[in-house]
mmCIF file of C-alpha atoms in Angstrom:
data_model
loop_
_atom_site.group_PDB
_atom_site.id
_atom_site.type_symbol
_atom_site.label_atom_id
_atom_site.label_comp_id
_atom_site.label_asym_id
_atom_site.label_seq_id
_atom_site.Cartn_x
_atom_site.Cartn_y
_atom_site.Cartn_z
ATOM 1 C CA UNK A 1 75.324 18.092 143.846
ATOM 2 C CA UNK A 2 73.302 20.427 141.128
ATOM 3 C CA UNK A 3 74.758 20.861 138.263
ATOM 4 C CA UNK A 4 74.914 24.013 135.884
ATOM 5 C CA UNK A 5 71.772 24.888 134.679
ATOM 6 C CA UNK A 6 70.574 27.508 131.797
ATOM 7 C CA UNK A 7 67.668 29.711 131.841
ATOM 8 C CA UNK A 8 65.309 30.084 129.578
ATOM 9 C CA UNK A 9 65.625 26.666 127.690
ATOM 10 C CA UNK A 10 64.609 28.357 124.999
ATOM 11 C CA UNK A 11 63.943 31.701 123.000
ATOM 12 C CA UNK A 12 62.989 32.916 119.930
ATOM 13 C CA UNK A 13 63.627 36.768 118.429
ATOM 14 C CA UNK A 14 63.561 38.634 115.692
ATOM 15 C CA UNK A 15 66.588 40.349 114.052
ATOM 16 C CA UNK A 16 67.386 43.641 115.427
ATOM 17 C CA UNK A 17 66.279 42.332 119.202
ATOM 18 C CA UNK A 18 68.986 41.694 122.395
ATOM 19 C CA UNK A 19 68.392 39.069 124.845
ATOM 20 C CA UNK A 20 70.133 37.955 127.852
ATOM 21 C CA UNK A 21 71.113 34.276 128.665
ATOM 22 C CA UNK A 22 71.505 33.767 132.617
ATOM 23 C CA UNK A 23 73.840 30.780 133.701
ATOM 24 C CA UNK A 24 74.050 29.040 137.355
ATOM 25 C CA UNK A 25 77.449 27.597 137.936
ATOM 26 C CA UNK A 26 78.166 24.360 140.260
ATOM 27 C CA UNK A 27 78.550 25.034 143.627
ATOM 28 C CA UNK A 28 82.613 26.298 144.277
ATOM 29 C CA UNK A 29 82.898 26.671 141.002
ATOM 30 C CA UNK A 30 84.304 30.263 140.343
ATOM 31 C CA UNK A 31 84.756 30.466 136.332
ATOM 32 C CA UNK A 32 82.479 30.337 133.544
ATOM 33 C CA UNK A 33 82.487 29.787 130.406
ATOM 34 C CA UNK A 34 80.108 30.491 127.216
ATOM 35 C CA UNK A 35 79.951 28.380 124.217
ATOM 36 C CA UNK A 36 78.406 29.128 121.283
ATOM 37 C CA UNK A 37 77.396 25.432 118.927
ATOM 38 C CA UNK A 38 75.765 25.541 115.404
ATOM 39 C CA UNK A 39 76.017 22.808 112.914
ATOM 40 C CA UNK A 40 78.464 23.950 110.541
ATOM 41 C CA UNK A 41 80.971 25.821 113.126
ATOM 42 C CA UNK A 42 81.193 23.321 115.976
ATOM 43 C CA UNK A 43 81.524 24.521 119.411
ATOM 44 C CA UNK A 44 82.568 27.904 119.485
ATOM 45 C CA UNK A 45 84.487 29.719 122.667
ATOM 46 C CA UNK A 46 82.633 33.061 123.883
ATOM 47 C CA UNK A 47 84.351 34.372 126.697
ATOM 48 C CA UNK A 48 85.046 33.264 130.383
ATOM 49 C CA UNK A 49 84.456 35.085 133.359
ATOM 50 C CA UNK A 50 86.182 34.564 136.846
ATOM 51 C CA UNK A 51 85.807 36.488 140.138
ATOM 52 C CA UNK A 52 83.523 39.439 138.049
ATOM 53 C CA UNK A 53 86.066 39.687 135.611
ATOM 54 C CA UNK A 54 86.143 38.618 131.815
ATOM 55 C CA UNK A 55 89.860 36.393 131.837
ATOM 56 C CA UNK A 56 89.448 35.604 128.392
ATOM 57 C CA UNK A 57 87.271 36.734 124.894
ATOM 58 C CA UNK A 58 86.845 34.618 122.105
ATOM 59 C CA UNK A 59 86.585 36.051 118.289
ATOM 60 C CA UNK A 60 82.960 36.820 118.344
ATOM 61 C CA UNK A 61 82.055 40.966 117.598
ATOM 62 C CA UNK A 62 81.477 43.283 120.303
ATOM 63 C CA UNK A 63 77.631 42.764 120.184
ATOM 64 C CA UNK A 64 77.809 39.636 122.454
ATOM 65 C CA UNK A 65 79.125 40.729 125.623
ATOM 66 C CA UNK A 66 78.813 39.219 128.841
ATOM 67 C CA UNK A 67 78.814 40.098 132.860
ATOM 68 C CA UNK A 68 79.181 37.699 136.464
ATOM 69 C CA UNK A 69 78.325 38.611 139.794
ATOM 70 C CA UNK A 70 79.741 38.039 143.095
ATOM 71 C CA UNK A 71 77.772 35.082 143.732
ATOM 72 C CA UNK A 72 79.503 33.389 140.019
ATOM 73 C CA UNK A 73 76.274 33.520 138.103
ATOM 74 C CA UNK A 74 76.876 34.673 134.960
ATOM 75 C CA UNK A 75 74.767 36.384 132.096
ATOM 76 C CA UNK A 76 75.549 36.536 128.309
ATOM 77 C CA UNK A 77 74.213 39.321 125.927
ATOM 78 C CA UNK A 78 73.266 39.610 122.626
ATOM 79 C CA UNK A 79 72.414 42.627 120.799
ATOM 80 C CA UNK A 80 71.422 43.583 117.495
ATOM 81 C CA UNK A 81 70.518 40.316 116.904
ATOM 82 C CA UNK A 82 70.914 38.335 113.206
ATOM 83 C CA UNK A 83 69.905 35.538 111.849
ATOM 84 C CA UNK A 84 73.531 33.807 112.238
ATOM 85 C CA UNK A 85 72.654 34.220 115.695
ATOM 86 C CA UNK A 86 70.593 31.128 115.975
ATOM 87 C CA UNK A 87 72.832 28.390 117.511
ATOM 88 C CA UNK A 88 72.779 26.309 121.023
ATOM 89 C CA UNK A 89 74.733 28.645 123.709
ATOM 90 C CA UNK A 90 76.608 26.641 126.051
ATOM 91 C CA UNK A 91 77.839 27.732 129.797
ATOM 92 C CA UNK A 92 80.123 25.608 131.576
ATOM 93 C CA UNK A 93 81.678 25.780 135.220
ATOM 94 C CA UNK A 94 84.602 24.785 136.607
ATOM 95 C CA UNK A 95 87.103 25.465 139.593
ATOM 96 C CA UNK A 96 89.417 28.248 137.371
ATOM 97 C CA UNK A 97 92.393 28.319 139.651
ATOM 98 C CA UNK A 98 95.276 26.234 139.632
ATOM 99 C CA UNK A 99 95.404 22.567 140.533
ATOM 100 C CA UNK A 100 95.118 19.392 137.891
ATOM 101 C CA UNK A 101 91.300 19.872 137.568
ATOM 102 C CA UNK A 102 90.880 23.415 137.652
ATOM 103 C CA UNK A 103 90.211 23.608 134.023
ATOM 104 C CA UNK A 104 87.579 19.968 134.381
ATOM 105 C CA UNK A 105 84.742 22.511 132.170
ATOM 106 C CA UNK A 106 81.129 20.749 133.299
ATOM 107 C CA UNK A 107 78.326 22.089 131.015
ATOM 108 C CA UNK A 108 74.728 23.065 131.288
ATOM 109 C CA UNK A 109 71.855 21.653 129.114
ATOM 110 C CA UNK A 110 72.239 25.021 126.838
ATOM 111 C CA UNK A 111 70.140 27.715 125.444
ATOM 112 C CA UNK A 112 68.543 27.341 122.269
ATOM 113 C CA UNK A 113 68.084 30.844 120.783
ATOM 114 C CA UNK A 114 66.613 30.869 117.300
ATOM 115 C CA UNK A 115 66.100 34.712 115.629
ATOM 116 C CA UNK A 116 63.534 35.225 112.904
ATOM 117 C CA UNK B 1 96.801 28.029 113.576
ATOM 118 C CA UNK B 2 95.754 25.527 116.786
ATOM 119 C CA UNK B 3 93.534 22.753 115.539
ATOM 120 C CA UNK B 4 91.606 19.605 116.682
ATOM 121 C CA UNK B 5 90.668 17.339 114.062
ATOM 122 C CA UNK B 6 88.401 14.073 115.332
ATOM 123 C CA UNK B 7 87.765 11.576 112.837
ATOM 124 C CA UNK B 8 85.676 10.103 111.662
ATOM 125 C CA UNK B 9 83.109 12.549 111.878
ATOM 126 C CA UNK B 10 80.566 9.109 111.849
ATOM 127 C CA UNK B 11 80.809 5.779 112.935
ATOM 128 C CA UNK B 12 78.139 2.935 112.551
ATOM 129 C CA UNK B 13 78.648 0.056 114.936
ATOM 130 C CA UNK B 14 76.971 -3.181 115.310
ATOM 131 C CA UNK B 15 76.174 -3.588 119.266
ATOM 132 C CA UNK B 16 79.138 -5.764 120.761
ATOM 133 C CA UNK B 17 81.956 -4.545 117.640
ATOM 134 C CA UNK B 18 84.465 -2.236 119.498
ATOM 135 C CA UNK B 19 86.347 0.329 117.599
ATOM 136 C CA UNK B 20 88.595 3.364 118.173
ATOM 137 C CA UNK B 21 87.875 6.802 117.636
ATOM 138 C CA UNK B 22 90.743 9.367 117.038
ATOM 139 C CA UNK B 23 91.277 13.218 118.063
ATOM 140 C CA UNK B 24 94.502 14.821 116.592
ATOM 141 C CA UNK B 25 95.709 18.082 117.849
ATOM 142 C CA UNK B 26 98.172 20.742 117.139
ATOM 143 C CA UNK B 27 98.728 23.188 119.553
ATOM 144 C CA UNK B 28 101.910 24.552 121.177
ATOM 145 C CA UNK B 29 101.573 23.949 124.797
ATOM 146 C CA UNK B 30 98.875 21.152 125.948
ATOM 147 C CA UNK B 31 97.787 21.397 129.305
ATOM 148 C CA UNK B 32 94.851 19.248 128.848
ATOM 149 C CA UNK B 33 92.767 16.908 126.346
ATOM 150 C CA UNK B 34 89.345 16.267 127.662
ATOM 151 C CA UNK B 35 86.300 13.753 126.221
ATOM 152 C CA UNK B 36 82.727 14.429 126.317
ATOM 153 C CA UNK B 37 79.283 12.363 125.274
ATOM 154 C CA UNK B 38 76.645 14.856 123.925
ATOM 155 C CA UNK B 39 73.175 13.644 123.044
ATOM 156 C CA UNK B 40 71.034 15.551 120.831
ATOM 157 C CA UNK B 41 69.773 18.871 122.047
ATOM 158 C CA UNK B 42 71.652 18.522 125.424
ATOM 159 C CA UNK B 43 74.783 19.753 126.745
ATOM 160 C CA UNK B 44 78.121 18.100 126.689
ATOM 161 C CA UNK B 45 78.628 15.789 129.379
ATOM 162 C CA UNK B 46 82.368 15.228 130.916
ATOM 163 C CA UNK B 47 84.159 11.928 130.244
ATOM 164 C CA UNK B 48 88.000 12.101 130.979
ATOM 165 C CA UNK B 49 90.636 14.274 131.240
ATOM 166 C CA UNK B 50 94.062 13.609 130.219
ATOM 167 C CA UNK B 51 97.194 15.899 130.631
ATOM 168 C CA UNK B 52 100.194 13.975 129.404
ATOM 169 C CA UNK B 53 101.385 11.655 127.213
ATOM 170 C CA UNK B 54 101.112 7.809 127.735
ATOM 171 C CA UNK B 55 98.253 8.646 130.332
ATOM 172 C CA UNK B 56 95.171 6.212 130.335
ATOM 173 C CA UNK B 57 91.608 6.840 131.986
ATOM 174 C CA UNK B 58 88.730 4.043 131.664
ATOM 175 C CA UNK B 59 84.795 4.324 132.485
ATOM 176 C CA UNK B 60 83.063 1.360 131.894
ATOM 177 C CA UNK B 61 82.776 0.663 128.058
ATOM 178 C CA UNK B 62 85.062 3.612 127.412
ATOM 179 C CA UNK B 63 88.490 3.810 127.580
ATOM 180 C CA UNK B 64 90.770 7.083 127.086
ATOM 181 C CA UNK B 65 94.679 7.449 125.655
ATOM 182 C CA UNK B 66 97.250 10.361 124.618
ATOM 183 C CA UNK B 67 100.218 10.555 122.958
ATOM 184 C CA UNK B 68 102.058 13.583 122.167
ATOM 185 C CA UNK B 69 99.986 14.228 118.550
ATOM 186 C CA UNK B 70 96.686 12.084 119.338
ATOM 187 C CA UNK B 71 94.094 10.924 121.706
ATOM 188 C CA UNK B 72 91.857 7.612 121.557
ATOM 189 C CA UNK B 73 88.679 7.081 122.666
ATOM 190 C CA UNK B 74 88.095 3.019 122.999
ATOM 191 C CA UNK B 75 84.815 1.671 122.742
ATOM 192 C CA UNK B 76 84.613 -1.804 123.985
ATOM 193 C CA UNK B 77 81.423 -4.319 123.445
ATOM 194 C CA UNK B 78 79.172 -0.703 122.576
ATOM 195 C CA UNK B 79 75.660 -0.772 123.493
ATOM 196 C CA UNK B 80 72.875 1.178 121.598
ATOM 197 C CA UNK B 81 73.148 3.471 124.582
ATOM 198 C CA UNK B 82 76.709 4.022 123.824
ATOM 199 C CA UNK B 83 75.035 6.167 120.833
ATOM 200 C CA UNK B 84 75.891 10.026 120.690
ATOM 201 C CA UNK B 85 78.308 12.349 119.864
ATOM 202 C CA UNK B 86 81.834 11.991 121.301
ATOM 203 C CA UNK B 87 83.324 15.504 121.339
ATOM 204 C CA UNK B 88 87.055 16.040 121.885
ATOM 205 C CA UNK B 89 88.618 19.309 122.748
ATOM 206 C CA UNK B 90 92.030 20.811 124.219
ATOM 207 C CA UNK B 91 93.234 23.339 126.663
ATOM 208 C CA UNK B 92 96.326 25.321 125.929
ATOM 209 C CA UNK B 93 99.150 26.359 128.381
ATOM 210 C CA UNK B 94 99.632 30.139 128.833
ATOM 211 C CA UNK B 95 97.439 32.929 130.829
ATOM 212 C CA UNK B 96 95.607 34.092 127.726
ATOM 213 C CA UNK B 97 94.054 30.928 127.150
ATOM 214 C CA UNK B 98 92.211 30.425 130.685
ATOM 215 C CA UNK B 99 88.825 28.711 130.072
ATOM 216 C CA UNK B 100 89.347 28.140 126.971
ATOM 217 C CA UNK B 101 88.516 25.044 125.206
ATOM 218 C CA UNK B 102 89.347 24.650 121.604
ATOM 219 C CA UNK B 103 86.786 21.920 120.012
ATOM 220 C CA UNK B 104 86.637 19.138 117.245
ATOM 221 C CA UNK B 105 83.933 18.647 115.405
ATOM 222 C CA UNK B 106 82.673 15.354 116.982
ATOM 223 C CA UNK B 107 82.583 12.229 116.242
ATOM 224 C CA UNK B 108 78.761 10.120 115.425
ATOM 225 C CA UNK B 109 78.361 7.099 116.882
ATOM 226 C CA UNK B 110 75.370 4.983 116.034
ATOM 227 C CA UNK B 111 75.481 1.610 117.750
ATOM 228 C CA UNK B 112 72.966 -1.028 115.926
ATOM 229 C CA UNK B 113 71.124 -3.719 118.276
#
């Protein structure tokens, strides 16, 4: 079956921009998950989303926010954008309710956003 | 604070010389400790999952343990495709922490024809 995939691939901005990261879950999958990777910090948890509602917020600041819809696509925002900003950001899927694999997290190929 | 600390951060192999790489983690409820392969500039790609102690999982070259402080991750015979980075992370129990995986920093693994 399709995996998760990440749209656009890539995108560069300049400082002071927003942009919006879209993210396809696998099919059945209800929850996802945004990442954010840079060298020096690792992978980084955003937030997660199930059912249209954020479950859980990492400790990034208010400017990244994020939204799903019914069908358990999700989009990720950035606003005010700054150079720190420029990292791989990472959506995975997975079941989200209970059972042994409901937390099995299957990631897309990432976007990489790199502000100027 | 919870931690996962994967060492080493990198590993040079000669193809056919298996070796171990290690994932400690602190945290006070585990409800799971999962493996992934990521190759440069691509998303991490699922391995194994493991949810209690004494719990093995194996995938050709690969093979997975726990204990109650550490995970494994066996390499056996590597082949230069066996080259990437091996990422461990952890889920924690409790309804705050729902899709929530806390990371290590990877592992390197370059395996040498």
């Amino acid at each position: 079956k399709a995996g998760v995939t990440q749209t656009p691939r890539y995108l560069i901005k300049t400082r002071g921009q927003q942009v919006t990261l879209s993210c396809s879950p696998i099919s059945g999958h209800r929850s996802v998950s945004w990442y954010q990777q840079t060298p020096g910090q690792g992978l980084q948890f955003l937030f997660e989303y199930f059912s249209e509602t954020q479950r859980n917020k990492g400790n990034f600041p208010g400017r990244f926010s994020g939204r799903q819809f019914s069908n358990s696509r999700s989009e990720m925002n950035v606003s005010t954008l700054e150079l720190g900003d420029s990292a791989l950001y990472l959506c995975a899927s997975s079941f989200g309710t209970r059972g042994t694999a409901y937390n099995e997290q299957f990631f897309g190929p990432g976007t990489r956003l790199t502000v100027l | 604070e919870d931690q996962v600390t994967q060492s080493p951060e990198a590993l040079r192999l000669q193809e056919g010389e298996s070796s171990s790489l290690n994932c400690s983690y602190t945290v006070s409820g585990l409800r799971g400790l999962f493996w992934y392969r990521q190759d440069p500039g691509k998303g991490p790609e699922f391995l194994f999952t493991l949810y209690s102690a004494g719990e093995e999982k194996e995938k050709e070259r690969l093979k997975a343990t726990l204990t109650k402080k550490e995970s494994f991750l066996h390499i056996t015979a590597p082949k230069p495709e066996d080259s990437a980075t091996y990422l461990c992370a952890v889920s924690e129990r409790g309804s705050s922490n729902t899709g929530k995986l806390i990371f290590g920093q990877g592992t390197t693994l370059q395996v040498k024809p």
